[in-house]
PDB file of C-alpha atoms in Angstrom:
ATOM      1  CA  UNK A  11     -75.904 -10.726  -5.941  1.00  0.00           C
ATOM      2  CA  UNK A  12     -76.453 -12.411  -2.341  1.00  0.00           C
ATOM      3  CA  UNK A  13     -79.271 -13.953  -3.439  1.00  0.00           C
ATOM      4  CA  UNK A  14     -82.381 -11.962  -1.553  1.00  0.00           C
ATOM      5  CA  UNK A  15     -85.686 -12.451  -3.082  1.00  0.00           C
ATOM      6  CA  UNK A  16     -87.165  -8.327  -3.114  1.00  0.00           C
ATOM      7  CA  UNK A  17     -91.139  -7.587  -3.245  1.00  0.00           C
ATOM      8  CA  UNK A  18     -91.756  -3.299  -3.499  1.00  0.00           C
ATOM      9  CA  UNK A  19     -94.675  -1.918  -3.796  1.00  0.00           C
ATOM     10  CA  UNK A  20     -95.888   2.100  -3.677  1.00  0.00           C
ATOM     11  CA  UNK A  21     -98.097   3.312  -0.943  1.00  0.00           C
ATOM     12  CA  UNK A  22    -101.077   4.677  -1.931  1.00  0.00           C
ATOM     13  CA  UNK A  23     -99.919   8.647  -1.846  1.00  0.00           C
ATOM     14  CA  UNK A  24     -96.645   7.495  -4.273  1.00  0.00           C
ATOM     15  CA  UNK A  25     -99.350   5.091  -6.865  1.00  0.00           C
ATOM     16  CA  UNK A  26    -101.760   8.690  -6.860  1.00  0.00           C
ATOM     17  CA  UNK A  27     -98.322  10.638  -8.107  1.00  0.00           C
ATOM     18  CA  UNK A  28     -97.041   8.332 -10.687  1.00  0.00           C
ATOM     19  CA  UNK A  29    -100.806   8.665 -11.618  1.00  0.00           C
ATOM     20  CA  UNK A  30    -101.573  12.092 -12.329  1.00  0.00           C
ATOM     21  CA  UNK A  31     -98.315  13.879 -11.310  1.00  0.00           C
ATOM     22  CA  UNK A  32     -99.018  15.804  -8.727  1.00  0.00           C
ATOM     23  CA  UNK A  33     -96.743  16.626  -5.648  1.00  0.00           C
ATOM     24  CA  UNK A  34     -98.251  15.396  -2.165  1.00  0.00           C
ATOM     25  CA  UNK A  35     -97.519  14.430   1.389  1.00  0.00           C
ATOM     26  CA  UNK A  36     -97.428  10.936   2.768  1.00  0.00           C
ATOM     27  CA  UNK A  37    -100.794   9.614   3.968  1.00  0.00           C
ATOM     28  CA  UNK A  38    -100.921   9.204   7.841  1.00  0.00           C
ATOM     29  CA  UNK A  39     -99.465   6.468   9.257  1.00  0.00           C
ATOM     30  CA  UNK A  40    -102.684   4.715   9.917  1.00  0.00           C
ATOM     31  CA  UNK A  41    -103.125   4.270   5.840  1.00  0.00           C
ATOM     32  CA  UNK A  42     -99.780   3.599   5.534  1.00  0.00           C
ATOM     33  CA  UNK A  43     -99.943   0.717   8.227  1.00  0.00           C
ATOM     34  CA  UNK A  44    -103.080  -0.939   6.648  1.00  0.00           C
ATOM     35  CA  UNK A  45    -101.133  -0.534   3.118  1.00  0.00           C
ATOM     36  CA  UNK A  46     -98.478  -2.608   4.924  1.00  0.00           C
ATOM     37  CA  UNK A  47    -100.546  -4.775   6.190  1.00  0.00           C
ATOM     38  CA  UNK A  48    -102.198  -5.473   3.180  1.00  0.00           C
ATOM     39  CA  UNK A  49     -98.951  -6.206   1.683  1.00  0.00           C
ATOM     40  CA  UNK A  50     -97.790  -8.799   4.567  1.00  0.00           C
ATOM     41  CA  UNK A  51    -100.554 -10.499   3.730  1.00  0.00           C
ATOM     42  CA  UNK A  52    -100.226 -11.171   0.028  1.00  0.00           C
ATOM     43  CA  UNK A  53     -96.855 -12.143   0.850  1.00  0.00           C
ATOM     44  CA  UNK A  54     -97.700 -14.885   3.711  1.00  0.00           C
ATOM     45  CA  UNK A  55     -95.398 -15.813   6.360  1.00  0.00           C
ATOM     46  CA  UNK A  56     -91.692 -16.027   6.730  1.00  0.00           C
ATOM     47  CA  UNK A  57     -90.835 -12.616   5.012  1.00  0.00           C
ATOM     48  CA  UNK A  58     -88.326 -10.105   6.453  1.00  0.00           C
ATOM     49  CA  UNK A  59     -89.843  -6.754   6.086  1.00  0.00           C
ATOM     50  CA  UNK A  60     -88.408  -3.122   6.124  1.00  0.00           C
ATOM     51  CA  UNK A  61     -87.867   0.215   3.567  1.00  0.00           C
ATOM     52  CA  UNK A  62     -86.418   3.618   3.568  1.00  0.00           C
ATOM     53  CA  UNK A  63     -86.945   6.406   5.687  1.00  0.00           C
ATOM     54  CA  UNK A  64     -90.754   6.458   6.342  1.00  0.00           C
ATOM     55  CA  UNK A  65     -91.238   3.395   5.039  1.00  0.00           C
ATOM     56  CA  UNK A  66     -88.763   1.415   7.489  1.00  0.00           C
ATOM     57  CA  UNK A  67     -90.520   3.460  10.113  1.00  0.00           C
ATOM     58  CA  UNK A  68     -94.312   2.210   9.267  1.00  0.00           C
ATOM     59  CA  UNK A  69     -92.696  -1.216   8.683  1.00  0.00           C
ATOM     60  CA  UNK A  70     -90.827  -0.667  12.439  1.00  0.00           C
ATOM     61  CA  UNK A  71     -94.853  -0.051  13.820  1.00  0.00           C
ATOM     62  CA  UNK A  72     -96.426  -3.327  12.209  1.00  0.00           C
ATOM     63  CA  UNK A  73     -93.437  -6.164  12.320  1.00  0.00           C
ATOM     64  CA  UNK A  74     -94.329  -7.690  15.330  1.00  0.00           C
ATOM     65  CA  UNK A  75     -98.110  -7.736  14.347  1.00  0.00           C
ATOM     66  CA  UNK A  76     -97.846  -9.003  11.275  1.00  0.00           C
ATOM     67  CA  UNK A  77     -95.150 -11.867  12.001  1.00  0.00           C
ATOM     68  CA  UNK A  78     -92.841 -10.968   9.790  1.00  0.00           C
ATOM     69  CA  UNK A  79     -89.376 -13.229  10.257  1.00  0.00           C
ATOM     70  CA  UNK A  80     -87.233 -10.058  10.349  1.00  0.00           C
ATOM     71  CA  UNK A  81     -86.903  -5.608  10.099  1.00  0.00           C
ATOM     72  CA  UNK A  82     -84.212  -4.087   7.833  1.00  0.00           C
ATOM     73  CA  UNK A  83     -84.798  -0.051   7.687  1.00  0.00           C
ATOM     74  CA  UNK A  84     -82.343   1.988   5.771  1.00  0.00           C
ATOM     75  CA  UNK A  85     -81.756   5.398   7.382  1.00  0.00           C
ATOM     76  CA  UNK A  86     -84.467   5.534   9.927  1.00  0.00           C
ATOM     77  CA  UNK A  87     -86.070   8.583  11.085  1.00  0.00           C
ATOM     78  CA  UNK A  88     -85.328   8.865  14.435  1.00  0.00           C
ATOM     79  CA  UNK A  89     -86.266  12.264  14.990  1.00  0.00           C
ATOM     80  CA  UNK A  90     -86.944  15.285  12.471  1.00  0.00           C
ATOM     81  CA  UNK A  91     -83.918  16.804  11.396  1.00  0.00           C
ATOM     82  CA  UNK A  92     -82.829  19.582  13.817  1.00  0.00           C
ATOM     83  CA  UNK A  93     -85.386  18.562  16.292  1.00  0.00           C
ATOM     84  CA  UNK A  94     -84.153  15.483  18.278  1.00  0.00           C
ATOM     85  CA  UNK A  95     -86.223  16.007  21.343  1.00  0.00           C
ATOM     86  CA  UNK A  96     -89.360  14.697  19.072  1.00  0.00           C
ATOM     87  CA  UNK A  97     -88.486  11.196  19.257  1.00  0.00           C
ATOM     88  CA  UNK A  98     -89.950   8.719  17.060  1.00  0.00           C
ATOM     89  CA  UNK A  99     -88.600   5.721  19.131  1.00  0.00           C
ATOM     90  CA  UNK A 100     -90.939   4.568  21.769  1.00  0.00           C
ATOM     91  CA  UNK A 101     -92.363   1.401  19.628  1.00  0.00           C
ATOM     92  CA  UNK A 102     -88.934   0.422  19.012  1.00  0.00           C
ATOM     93  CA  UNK A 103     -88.444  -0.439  22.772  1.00  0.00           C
ATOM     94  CA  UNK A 104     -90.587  -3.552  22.858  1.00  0.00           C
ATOM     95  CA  UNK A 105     -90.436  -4.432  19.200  1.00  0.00           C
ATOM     96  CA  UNK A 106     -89.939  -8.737  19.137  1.00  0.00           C
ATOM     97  CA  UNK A 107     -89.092  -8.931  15.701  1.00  0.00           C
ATOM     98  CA  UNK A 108     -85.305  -8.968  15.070  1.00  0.00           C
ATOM     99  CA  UNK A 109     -83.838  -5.721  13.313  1.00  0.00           C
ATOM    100  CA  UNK A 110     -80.922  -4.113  11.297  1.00  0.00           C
ATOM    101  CA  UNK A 111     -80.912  -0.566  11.034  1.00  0.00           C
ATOM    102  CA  UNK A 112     -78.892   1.378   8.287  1.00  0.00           C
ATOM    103  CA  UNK A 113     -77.941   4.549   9.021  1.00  0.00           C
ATOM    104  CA  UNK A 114     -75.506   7.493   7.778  1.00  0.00           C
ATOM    105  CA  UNK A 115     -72.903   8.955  10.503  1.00  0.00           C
ATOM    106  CA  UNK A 116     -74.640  12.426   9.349  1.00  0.00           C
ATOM    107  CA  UNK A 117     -77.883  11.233   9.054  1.00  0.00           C
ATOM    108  CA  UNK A 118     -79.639  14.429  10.643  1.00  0.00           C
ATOM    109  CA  UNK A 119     -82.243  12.110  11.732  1.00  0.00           C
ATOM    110  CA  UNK A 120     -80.097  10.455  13.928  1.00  0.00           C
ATOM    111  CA  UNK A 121     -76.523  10.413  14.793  1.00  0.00           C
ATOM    112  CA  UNK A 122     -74.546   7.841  16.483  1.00  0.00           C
ATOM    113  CA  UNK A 123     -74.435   9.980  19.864  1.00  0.00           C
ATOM    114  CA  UNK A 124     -77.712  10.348  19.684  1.00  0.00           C
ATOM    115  CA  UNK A 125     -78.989   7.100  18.307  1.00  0.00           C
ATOM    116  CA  UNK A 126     -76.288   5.752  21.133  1.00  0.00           C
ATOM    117  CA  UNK A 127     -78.592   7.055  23.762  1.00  0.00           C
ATOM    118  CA  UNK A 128     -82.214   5.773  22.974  1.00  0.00           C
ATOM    119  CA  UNK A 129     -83.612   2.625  24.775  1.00  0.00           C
ATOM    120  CA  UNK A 130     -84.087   0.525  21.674  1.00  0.00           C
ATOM    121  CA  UNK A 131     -84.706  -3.381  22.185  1.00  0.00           C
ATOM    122  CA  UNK A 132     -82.181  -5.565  22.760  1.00  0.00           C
ATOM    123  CA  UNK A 133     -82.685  -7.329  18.671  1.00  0.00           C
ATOM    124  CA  UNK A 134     -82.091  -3.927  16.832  1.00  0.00           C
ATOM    125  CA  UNK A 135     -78.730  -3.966  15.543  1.00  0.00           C
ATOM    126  CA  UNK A 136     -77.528  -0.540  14.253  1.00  0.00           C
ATOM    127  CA  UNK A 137     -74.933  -0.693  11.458  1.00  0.00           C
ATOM    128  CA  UNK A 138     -73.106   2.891  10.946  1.00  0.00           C
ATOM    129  CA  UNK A 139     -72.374   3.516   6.887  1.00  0.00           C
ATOM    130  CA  UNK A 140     -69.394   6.061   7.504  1.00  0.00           C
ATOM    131  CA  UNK A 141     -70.141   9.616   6.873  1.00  0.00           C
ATOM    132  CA  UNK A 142     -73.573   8.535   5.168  1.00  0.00           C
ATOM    133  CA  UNK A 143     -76.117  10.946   5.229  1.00  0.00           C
ATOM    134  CA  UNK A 144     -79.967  10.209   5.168  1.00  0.00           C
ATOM    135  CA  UNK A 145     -79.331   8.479   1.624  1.00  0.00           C
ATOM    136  CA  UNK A 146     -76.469   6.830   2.924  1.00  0.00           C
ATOM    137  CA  UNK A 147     -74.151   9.213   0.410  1.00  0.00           C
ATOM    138  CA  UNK A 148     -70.981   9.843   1.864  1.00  0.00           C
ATOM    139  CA  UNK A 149     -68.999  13.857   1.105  1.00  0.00           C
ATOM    140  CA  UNK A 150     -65.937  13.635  -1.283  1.00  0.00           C
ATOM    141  CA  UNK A 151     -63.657  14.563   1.022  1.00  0.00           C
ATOM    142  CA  UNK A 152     -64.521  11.277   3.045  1.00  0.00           C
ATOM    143  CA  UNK A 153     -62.695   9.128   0.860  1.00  0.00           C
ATOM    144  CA  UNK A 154     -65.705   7.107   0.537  1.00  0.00           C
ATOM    145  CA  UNK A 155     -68.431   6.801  -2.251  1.00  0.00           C
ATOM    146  CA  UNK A 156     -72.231   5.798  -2.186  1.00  0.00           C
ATOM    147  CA  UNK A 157     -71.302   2.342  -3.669  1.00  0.00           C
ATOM    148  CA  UNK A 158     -69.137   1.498  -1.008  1.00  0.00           C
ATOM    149  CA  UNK A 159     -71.544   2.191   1.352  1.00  0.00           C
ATOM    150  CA  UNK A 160     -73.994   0.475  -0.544  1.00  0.00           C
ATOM    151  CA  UNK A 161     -72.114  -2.103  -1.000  1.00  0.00           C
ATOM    152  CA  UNK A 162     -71.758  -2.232   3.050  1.00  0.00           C
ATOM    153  CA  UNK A 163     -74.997  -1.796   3.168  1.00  0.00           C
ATOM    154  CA  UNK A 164     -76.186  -5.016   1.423  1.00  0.00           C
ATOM    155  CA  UNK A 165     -73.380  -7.039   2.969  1.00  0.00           C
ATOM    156  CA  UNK A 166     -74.925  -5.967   6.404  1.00  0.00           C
ATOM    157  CA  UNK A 167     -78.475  -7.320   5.281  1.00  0.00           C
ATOM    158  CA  UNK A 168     -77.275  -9.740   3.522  1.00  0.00           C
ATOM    159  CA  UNK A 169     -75.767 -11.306   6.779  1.00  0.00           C
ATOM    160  CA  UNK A 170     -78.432 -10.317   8.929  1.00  0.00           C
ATOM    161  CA  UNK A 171     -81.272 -12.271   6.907  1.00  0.00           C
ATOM    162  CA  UNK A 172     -79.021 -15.031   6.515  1.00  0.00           C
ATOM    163  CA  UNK A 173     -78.682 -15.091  10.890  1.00  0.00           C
ATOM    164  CA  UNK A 174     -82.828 -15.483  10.791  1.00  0.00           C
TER     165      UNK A 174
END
């Protein structure tokens, strides 16, 4: 609908699942940065990068490297959920590459107090999707649905890759 050209692919742990079925845990993040890697470069240059969760994270740790024009994660894991002293933030102090963050007012991997409070670079933007959880899925008794915020959500990125 606003006119964003989308490439996905599966990291190697997700391809193995589809494959045979079986339940696993990610690969560590150094597989998961060379799959990314990888993936930048089949795509060239002048591609915004990003993904959900885990995957915005590993994008967050190889943007600057591999050029990429721009960083849109959707509900980033700040911390684990009920354990915000283990921050996963440092590499977001120094990151170059311009970024939009999604993220859920109850996202228990980061609220907006706590998010408020972390020494993030000066280009990461954080857009709040009102009482959004980790999937961005707002309670009933918000007043609010998942489309909305979905909606929100790709206006936001929308408007932040057109700013590039």
């Amino acid at each position: 609908e606003h006119g964003v050209r989308v490439a996905r692919f599966e990291f190697p742990y997700m391809a193995k699942r589809r494959v045979d079925g079986k339940r696993r845990g990610p690969d560590r993040a150094p597989v998961l940065q060379d799959c990314w890697r990888v993936v930048a470069g089949e795509l060239g240059p002048g591609w915004a990068i990003g993904g959900k969760s885990m995957g915005g994270r590993i994008a967050s740790m190889v943007a600057d490297e591999v050029e990429a024009t721009g960083l849109v994660c959707l509900g980033y894991p700040f911390h684990p959920p009920g354990k915000p002293e283990t921050l996963r933030v440092e590499h977001l102090r120094h990151l170059a590459t311009p970024a939009l963050i999604l993220q859920g007012t109850r996202d228990p991997f980061g609220t907006p107090d706590e998010v408020s409070g972390y020494p993030l670079a000066p280009g990461i933007a954080v857009h709040w999707l009102e009482d959004g959880d980790h999937s961005l899925k707002p309670r009933k008794r918000s007043g609010r649905t998942l489309e909305q915020n979905l909606r929100e959500a790709a206006d936001a990125i929308a408007g932040f890759l057109d700013g590039l």
